[in-house]
Coordinates of C-alpha atoms in Angstrom, one line a residue:
Chain A
X1 CA 0.0 -0.2 0.1
X2 CA 1.3 3.9 -0.6
X3 CA 0.0 6.5 0.8
X4 CA 0.8 10.3 -1.4
X5 CA 0.3 12.9 0.8
X6 CA -1.4 15.3 -1.9
X7 CA -3.3 19.2 -2.3
X8 CA -5.3 20.0 -6.0
X9 CA -2.8 22.5 -7.6
X10 CA 0.1 20.5 -7.3
X11 CA 2.4 18.0 -9.6
X12 CA 0.7 15.2 -6.8
X13 CA -1.6 14.9 -9.3
X14 CA 0.3 13.8 -12.5
X15 CA 1.1 11.4 -9.5
X16 CA -2.1 10.4 -8.2
X17 CA -2.5 9.6 -12.3
X18 CA 0.2 7.1 -12.4
X19 CA -1.4 5.6 -9.6
X20 CA -4.4 5.3 -11.1
X21 CA -2.9 4.3 -14.1
X22 CA -0.9 1.7 -12.7
X23 CA -4.1 -0.4 -10.9
X24 CA -2.3 -0.3 -7.4
X25 CA -4.3 0.7 -4.0
X26 CA -2.7 3.9 -2.4
X27 CA -4.1 6.0 0.5
X28 CA -4.4 9.5 -0.7
X29 CA -4.3 11.6 2.6
X30 CA -5.4 15.6 1.5
X31 CA -3.0 18.6 3.1
X32 CA -4.6 21.5 3.1
X33 CA -2.8 23.1 5.8
X34 CA -2.4 23.9 9.4
X35 CA -5.8 23.1 10.6
X36 CA -7.1 21.3 8.1
X37 CA -8.2 17.3 8.3
X38 CA -4.8 16.1 8.1
X39 CA -2.3 18.3 9.1
X40 CA 0.5 19.8 7.1
X41 CA 2.1 19.7 10.7
X42 CA 1.0 15.3 10.0
X43 CA 3.1 15.8 7.2
X44 CA 6.3 17.8 8.5
X45 CA 6.8 15.0 10.7
X46 CA 7.5 12.9 7.6
X47 CA 9.2 15.5 5.3
X48 CA 10.2 19.0 6.7
X49 CA 9.4 21.0 4.1
X50 CA 5.7 19.6 4.0
X51 CA 6.2 19.6 0.5
X52 CA 3.3 17.7 -1.9
X53 CA 4.0 14.9 -3.5
X54 CA 5.3 13.1 -0.7
X55 CA 5.2 9.2 -1.5
X56 CA 5.4 6.9 1.7
X57 CA 6.4 3.5 0.1
X58 CA 5.0 0.3 0.9
X59 CA 8.2 -0.2 3.3
X60 CA 8.3 3.3 5.0
X61 CA 10.8 5.0 2.6
X62 CA 9.6 8.5 1.9
X63 CA 9.4 10.3 -1.1
X64 CA 9.1 13.9 -2.8
X65 CA 10.0 14.9 -5.9
X66 CA 7.5 14.3 -8.5
X67 CA 10.1 13.4 -11.3
X68 CA 11.5 10.7 -9.3
X69 CA 8.2 9.5 -7.5
X70 CA 6.8 9.1 -11.1
X71 CA 9.9 6.9 -12.2
X72 CA 9.8 5.2 -9.3
X73 CA 6.6 4.3 -9.6
X74 CA 6.5 3.2 -13.1
X75 CA 9.6 1.0 -12.6
X76 CA 8.4 -0.7 -9.9
X77 CA 5.1 -1.8 -11.8
X78 CA 6.6 -2.7 -15.1
X79 CA 3.4 -5.1 -16.0
X80 CA 0.9 -1.5 -16.4
X81 CA 3.6 -0.7 -18.9
X82 CA 4.6 3.2 -18.1
X83 CA 8.0 2.6 -19.2
X84 CA 10.1 1.4 -20.6
X85 CA 12.8 -1.3 -19.6
X86 CA 16.4 -0.5 -19.3
X87 CA 17.4 -2.5 -22.3
X88 CA 15.0 -0.9 -24.3
X89 CA 15.5 2.1 -25.8
X90 CA 12.6 4.6 -25.9
X91 CA 14.2 4.6 -21.9
X92 CA 16.8 7.5 -22.7
X93 CA 13.5 9.6 -23.9
X94 CA 11.2 8.7 -21.9
X95 CA 14.0 9.7 -18.6
X96 CA 15.5 12.9 -20.4
X97 CA 11.9 14.3 -20.3
X98 CA 10.9 13.1 -17.1
X99 CA 13.8 15.2 -15.0
X100 CA 13.6 18.4 -18.5
X101 CA 9.8 19.1 -17.3
X102 CA 11.3 18.8 -13.5
X103 CA 14.2 21.0 -14.3
X104 CA 12.8 23.3 -16.8
X105 CA 8.5 23.3 -17.1
X106 CA 8.6 23.0 -13.5
X107 CA 10.9 25.8 -13.2
X108 CA 9.4 28.3 -15.3
X109 CA 6.9 28.0 -12.7
X110 CA 8.2 28.4 -9.3
X111 CA 9.6 32.1 -11.0
X112 CA 5.9 33.3 -12.3
X113 CA 4.5 31.8 -9.2
X114 CA 6.4 31.4 -6.1
X115 CA 9.3 35.3 -6.6
X116 CA 9.3 35.1 -2.5
X117 CA 12.4 31.9 -3.0
X118 CA 14.0 33.4 -5.4
X119 CA 14.1 37.5 -3.9
X120 CA 13.6 38.2 -0.8
X121 CA 10.5 40.8 -1.8
X122 CA 7.7 39.3 -0.1
X123 CA 5.1 40.2 -3.3
X124 CA 5.5 38.9 -6.8
X125 CA 8.1 40.3 -8.2
X126 CA 7.6 41.2 -11.9
X127 CA 10.6 41.0 -13.7
X128 CA 11.6 37.2 -12.8
X129 CA 7.7 36.6 -13.5
X130 CA 8.0 37.9 -17.1
X131 CA 11.0 36.5 -17.9
X132 CA 9.8 33.7 -17.0
X133 CA 6.4 33.1 -18.9
X134 CA 9.4 33.7 -21.8
X135 CA 10.5 31.2 -20.6
X136 CA 8.6 28.9 -20.1
X137 CA 7.3 29.4 -23.5
X138 CA 10.7 28.4 -24.8
X139 CA 10.9 25.0 -23.3
X140 CA 7.2 24.1 -24.5
X141 CA 8.6 24.8 -27.7
X142 CA 11.1 22.3 -27.1
X143 CA 8.4 19.7 -26.5
X144 CA 6.1 20.5 -29.4
X145 CA 9.3 20.2 -31.2
X146 CA 10.2 16.6 -30.2
X147 CA 6.9 15.7 -30.3
X148 CA 7.0 14.7 -33.5
X149 CA 5.9 12.3 -35.0
X150 CA 4.5 12.3 -31.8
X151 CA 1.9 11.5 -30.9
X152 CA 2.9 10.9 -27.8
X153 CA 7.0 12.2 -26.2
X154 CA 7.3 8.3 -27.4
X155 CA 5.7 8.2 -30.4
X156 CA 2.8 6.1 -30.8
X157 CA 3.6 4.6 -27.3
X158 CA 2.1 6.1 -24.3
X159 CA 4.1 6.2 -20.5
X160 CA 4.6 7.6 -17.7
X161 CA 5.8 10.7 -19.0
X162 CA 2.9 11.3 -20.8
X163 CA 0.5 12.2 -18.0
X164 CA 3.9 14.2 -16.1
X165 CA 3.6 16.4 -19.8
X166 CA 0.1 17.0 -19.1
X167 CA 0.0 18.5 -16.2
X168 CA 2.0 21.4 -16.9
X169 CA 0.0 23.6 -19.3
X170 CA -3.4 23.7 -17.4
X171 CA -0.8 25.4 -14.9
X172 CA -0.7 28.5 -16.7
X173 CA -3.0 31.5 -16.5
X174 CA -3.8 30.8 -19.7
X175 CA -4.1 27.5 -20.8
X176 CA -5.8 27.4 -24.2
X177 CA -3.9 30.3 -25.2
X178 CA -0.7 28.4 -24.6
X179 CA -1.6 25.4 -26.1
X180 CA -3.1 27.1 -29.1
X181 CA 0.4 28.1 -30.2
X182 CA 1.7 24.5 -29.7
X183 CA -0.4 21.8 -32.2
X184 CA 1.4 18.7 -31.1
X185 CA 1.2 19.8 -27.0
X186 CA -2.0 20.0 -27.3
X187 CA -3.1 16.7 -29.1
X188 CA -1.5 15.4 -26.9
X189 CA -3.2 16.4 -23.2
X190 CA -6.6 16.0 -25.3
X191 CA -6.2 11.9 -25.8
X192 CA -4.5 12.5 -22.7
X193 CA -6.8 13.8 -20.4
X194 CA -9.5 11.9 -22.1
X195 CA -8.2 8.2 -20.1
X196 CA -10.6 7.2 -17.2
X197 CA -7.8 7.8 -14.7
X198 CA -8.2 11.1 -15.1
X199 CA -11.3 11.9 -14.7
X200 CA -11.5 9.1 -11.8
X201 CA -8.7 11.2 -10.3
X202 CA -10.3 14.5 -11.4
X203 CA -14.2 13.1 -9.2
X204 CA -12.2 12.4 -5.9
X205 CA -10.9 17.0 -6.3
Chain B
X1 CA 29.8 3.1 -27.2
X2 CA 28.7 6.3 -26.0
X3 CA 29.6 9.9 -27.2
X4 CA 29.3 12.1 -24.3
X5 CA 29.4 16.3 -24.5
X6 CA 31.7 17.4 -21.9
X7 CA 33.3 21.0 -20.7
X8 CA 35.7 20.9 -17.5
X9 CA 33.2 22.3 -15.2
X10 CA 29.8 21.2 -15.0
X11 CA 27.6 19.4 -14.8
X12 CA 29.4 16.5 -17.8
X13 CA 31.9 15.5 -14.7
X14 CA 29.3 13.7 -13.0
X15 CA 28.0 11.5 -16.2
X16 CA 31.8 11.5 -17.6
X17 CA 32.9 9.8 -13.4
X18 CA 30.1 7.1 -13.7
X19 CA 31.2 6.2 -17.1
X20 CA 35.1 5.7 -16.1
X21 CA 32.9 3.4 -13.4
X22 CA 30.3 1.6 -15.5
X23 CA 34.1 0.2 -17.7
X24 CA 32.5 1.3 -20.6
X25 CA 33.7 2.4 -23.9
X26 CA 32.9 6.4 -24.2
X27 CA 33.9 9.1 -26.8
X28 CA 34.6 12.6 -25.3
X29 CA 34.6 16.0 -27.4
X30 CA 35.5 19.1 -25.3
X31 CA 32.8 21.6 -26.0
X32 CA 35.0 24.7 -25.7
X33 CA 33.5 27.5 -27.9
X34 CA 32.8 28.4 -31.4
X35 CA 36.2 28.7 -32.9
X36 CA 37.0 25.3 -30.9
X37 CA 38.6 21.8 -31.6
X38 CA 35.2 20.7 -31.6
X39 CA 33.0 23.6 -31.9
X40 CA 29.0 24.0 -30.4
X41 CA 27.8 24.3 -33.1
X42 CA 28.6 20.8 -34.2
X43 CA 26.5 20.2 -30.7
X44 CA 23.4 22.0 -31.1
X45 CA 23.2 20.2 -34.3
X46 CA 22.1 17.5 -31.4
X47 CA 21.1 19.9 -28.5
X48 CA 19.8 22.8 -30.3
X49 CA 20.3 24.4 -26.5
X50 CA 24.1 23.3 -27.4
X51 CA 23.5 21.8 -23.2
X52 CA 27.3 20.1 -21.8
X53 CA 26.1 17.3 -20.9
X54 CA 24.4 15.8 -24.1
X55 CA 25.0 12.3 -24.3
X56 CA 24.6 10.0 -27.4
X57 CA 23.6 7.0 -26.5
X58 CA 24.4 3.3 -28.7
X59 CA 21.6 3.6 -30.3
X60 CA 22.0 7.0 -31.6
X61 CA 19.9 9.1 -29.6
X62 CA 20.6 12.4 -27.4
X63 CA 20.0 12.5 -23.5
X64 CA 19.9 15.8 -22.0
X65 CA 19.6 16.5 -18.2
X66 CA 22.4 15.0 -16.1
X67 CA 20.4 13.3 -13.5
X68 CA 18.8 11.2 -15.9
X69 CA 21.6 11.3 -17.8
X70 CA 22.7 9.0 -14.8
X71 CA 19.6 7.4 -13.8
X72 CA 20.0 6.2 -17.7
X73 CA 23.3 4.7 -16.9
X74 CA 23.3 3.0 -14.0
X75 CA 20.4 1.2 -15.1
X76 CA 21.1 0.2 -18.2
X77 CA 24.5 -1.7 -17.0
X78 CA 23.5 -2.8 -13.6
X79 CA 26.5 -5.4 -12.8
X80 CA 28.3 -2.6 -12.3
X81 CA 25.8 -1.9 -9.4
X82 CA 25.3 1.8 -9.4
X83 CA 22.1 1.3 -8.6
X84 CA 19.4 -0.4 -6.5
X85 CA 16.9 -2.5 -9.3
X86 CA 13.0 -1.4 -9.4
X87 CA 12.6 -4.0 -6.6
X88 CA 15.0 -3.3 -4.4
X89 CA 14.1 -1.1 -1.4
X90 CA 16.8 1.3 -2.1
X91 CA 15.9 2.9 -4.9
X92 CA 13.6 5.6 -3.9
X93 CA 15.7 7.3 -1.9
X94 CA 19.2 6.7 -5.0
X95 CA 15.9 8.6 -7.0
X96 CA 14.4 11.0 -5.2
X97 CA 17.1 12.3 -4.2
X98 CA 18.8 12.3 -8.1
X99 CA 16.6 14.0 -8.6
X100 CA 16.2 16.3 -5.5
X101 CA 20.2 17.7 -6.2
X102 CA 19.2 18.3 -9.9
X103 CA 16.0 20.8 -8.9
X104 CA 16.8 22.1 -5.6
X105 CA 21.3 22.5 -5.9
X106 CA 21.8 22.3 -9.1
X107 CA 18.9 25.1 -10.0
X108 CA 20.9 27.4 -6.7
X109 CA 23.4 27.6 -8.2
X110 CA 21.7 28.7 -11.8
X111 CA 20.7 31.1 -9.5
X112 CA 24.1 32.0 -7.8
X113 CA 26.6 32.2 -11.6
X114 CA 23.5 32.9 -13.9
X115 CA 21.2 35.5 -12.6
X116 CA 20.6 36.5 -16.4
X117 CA 18.0 33.2 -16.9
X118 CA 16.1 34.8 -14.3
X119 CA 16.0 38.8 -14.7
X120 CA 17.0 40.9 -17.6
X121 CA 19.9 42.6 -16.7
X122 CA 23.2 41.5 -18.3
X123 CA 25.2 42.4 -14.8
X124 CA 24.8 39.8 -11.9
X125 CA 21.8 40.3 -10.3
X126 CA 22.9 40.0 -6.4
X127 CA 19.6 39.4 -4.5
X128 CA 18.8 37.0 -6.5
X129 CA 22.2 36.0 -5.7
X130 CA 22.1 35.8 -1.9
X131 CA 18.5 34.2 -2.0
X132 CA 20.6 31.5 -2.8
X133 CA 23.2 31.0 -1.2
X134 CA 21.2 30.7 2.1
X135 CA 19.0 28.4 -0.5
X136 CA 22.3 25.9 -1.1
X137 CA 22.8 26.2 2.9
X138 CA 18.8 24.5 3.5
X139 CA 19.2 22.5 1.2
X140 CA 22.3 20.9 1.7
X141 CA 21.7 20.9 6.1
X142 CA 18.6 18.2 4.4
X143 CA 21.6 16.2 3.1
X144 CA 23.6 16.1 5.9
X145 CA 19.9 15.5 7.1
X146 CA 19.6 12.8 4.9
X147 CA 23.5 11.1 5.3
X148 CA 22.6 9.5 8.4
X149 CA 24.2 6.3 9.1
X150 CA 26.0 7.8 5.9
X151 CA 28.4 7.2 4.7
X152 CA 27.0 7.2 1.7
X153 CA 23.3 8.1 0.3
X154 CA 22.6 4.0 0.9
X155 CA 24.4 3.8 3.3
X156 CA 26.9 1.4 3.2
X157 CA 26.4 1.2 -0.3
X158 CA 28.0 3.7 -3.1
X159 CA 25.7 4.7 -6.2
X160 CA 25.3 6.8 -8.9
X161 CA 23.8 9.0 -6.3
X162 CA 26.7 9.7 -4.8
X163 CA 29.0 10.8 -7.6
X164 CA 26.7 13.0 -8.8
X165 CA 26.4 14.1 -4.8
X166 CA 29.9 14.6 -4.5
X167 CA 30.5 16.9 -7.5
X168 CA 28.0 20.3 -6.4
X169 CA 29.9 20.9 -3.3
X170 CA 32.8 22.8 -6.1
X171 CA 30.7 24.6 -7.5
X172 CA 30.7 26.6 -4.2
X173 CA 33.0 30.0 -4.4
X174 CA 34.1 28.9 -0.9
X175 CA 34.0 24.8 -1.0
X176 CA 36.2 24.3 2.6
X177 CA 33.6 26.6 4.3
X178 CA 30.6 25.2 3.4
X179 CA 31.9 21.8 3.8
X180 CA 33.5 22.9 6.6
X181 CA 29.7 22.7 8.2
X182 CA 28.5 18.9 6.8
X183 CA 30.8 17.2 8.7
X184 CA 28.9 14.2 6.7
X185 CA 28.8 15.3 3.5
X186 CA 32.7 16.1 3.7
X187 CA 33.3 13.0 4.3
X188 CA 31.6 11.2 2.2
X189 CA 32.5 13.7 -0.9
X190 CA 36.1 12.5 1.1
X191 CA 35.6 9.0 0.0
X192 CA 34.1 9.7 -3.6
X193 CA 37.1 11.5 -4.7
X194 CA 39.1 9.7 -3.3
X195 CA 38.0 6.7 -6.4
X196 CA 39.9 5.9 -8.7
X197 CA 37.2 7.0 -11.5
X198 CA 37.8 10.3 -10.6
X199 CA 41.9 10.8 -11.3
X200 CA 41.2 9.3 -14.4
X201 CA 38.4 12.2 -15.0
X202 CA 40.3 15.0 -13.9
X203 CA 43.0 13.3 -15.7
X204 CA 41.6 14.2 -18.7
X205 CA 41.3 17.8 -17.7

């Protein structure tokens, strides 16, 4: 049994979708705030930074870092076919784009929404936000170029990296305008978002 | 045969050490500058961003993202024992810290040294640098806490994540002062840096 500390609107979403795709049992713990049903304080005993997602593996190991959790889970349940095996030539691209999303696209969103992590200003700092808005377009362009022939990151083959990728456009202030610039990405998101796993996760809030 | 596009002082160092540890054949291509022996233009045909490390896998797949390359290579050569297998309980911590280094410590160095990526100022922007200097201490403290009991990230077991981790303190402006604050990290770096693979990589410049 896995336990996933999650919060709506965070990267725990992709982990939750993957857990549904893998068909494994897991407990969802909503991390709301200090006074919520499941307190942030409880999570902080496991992970002092209180980040979501935090995954507790069946052996009790505490995992953070959404990309690491995605790689870990997909490899741990090879029967579901969510990741190319180590000997598969598609493995290189799979890992490359999984980590690219974490170190580039994800980071750009942090620069757009959490500038207080980078400059000592309590309010949002527009110069960082504006540059990040440009950077993220360049990053999605890189991905768009990689989605040829598509429709998935690994061509015909759906995998965990598609779940991770399809999460990010929705974080944008203008997701539809963003996706209209990137037809291959748009198609990928539409295809991924039609999966039953997504409906199940969204029904849970 | 692998081909590694590399430059001294970048994250290609950790990949090169890992390739040595794995005992696999690889070609090193020095990426110096537009007029160098091996031009940046050649790399840009493979990877438009011209990043190092860029790894060309035996099948011709182009890989970027140092953490992804480390995970990929260690898994591709399981006989070398540089990564826990997917079924190994140590796998979760291995992947967690590999990705943590890429999305946190590595990013903090970018904020220290490449502020032009985050604000539209041609010269270095001190407020971002100063906050990153504090953030990186918090990140190394997280790692220090995780190195109990040590001596490696996975306890008694040396793995690719130790190679990656041991690279980062040297990027600091004051590596010795930094390491003096973190005795477990200091011990890990000393142990890793004594390996013959490191001497071979350093001898190549």
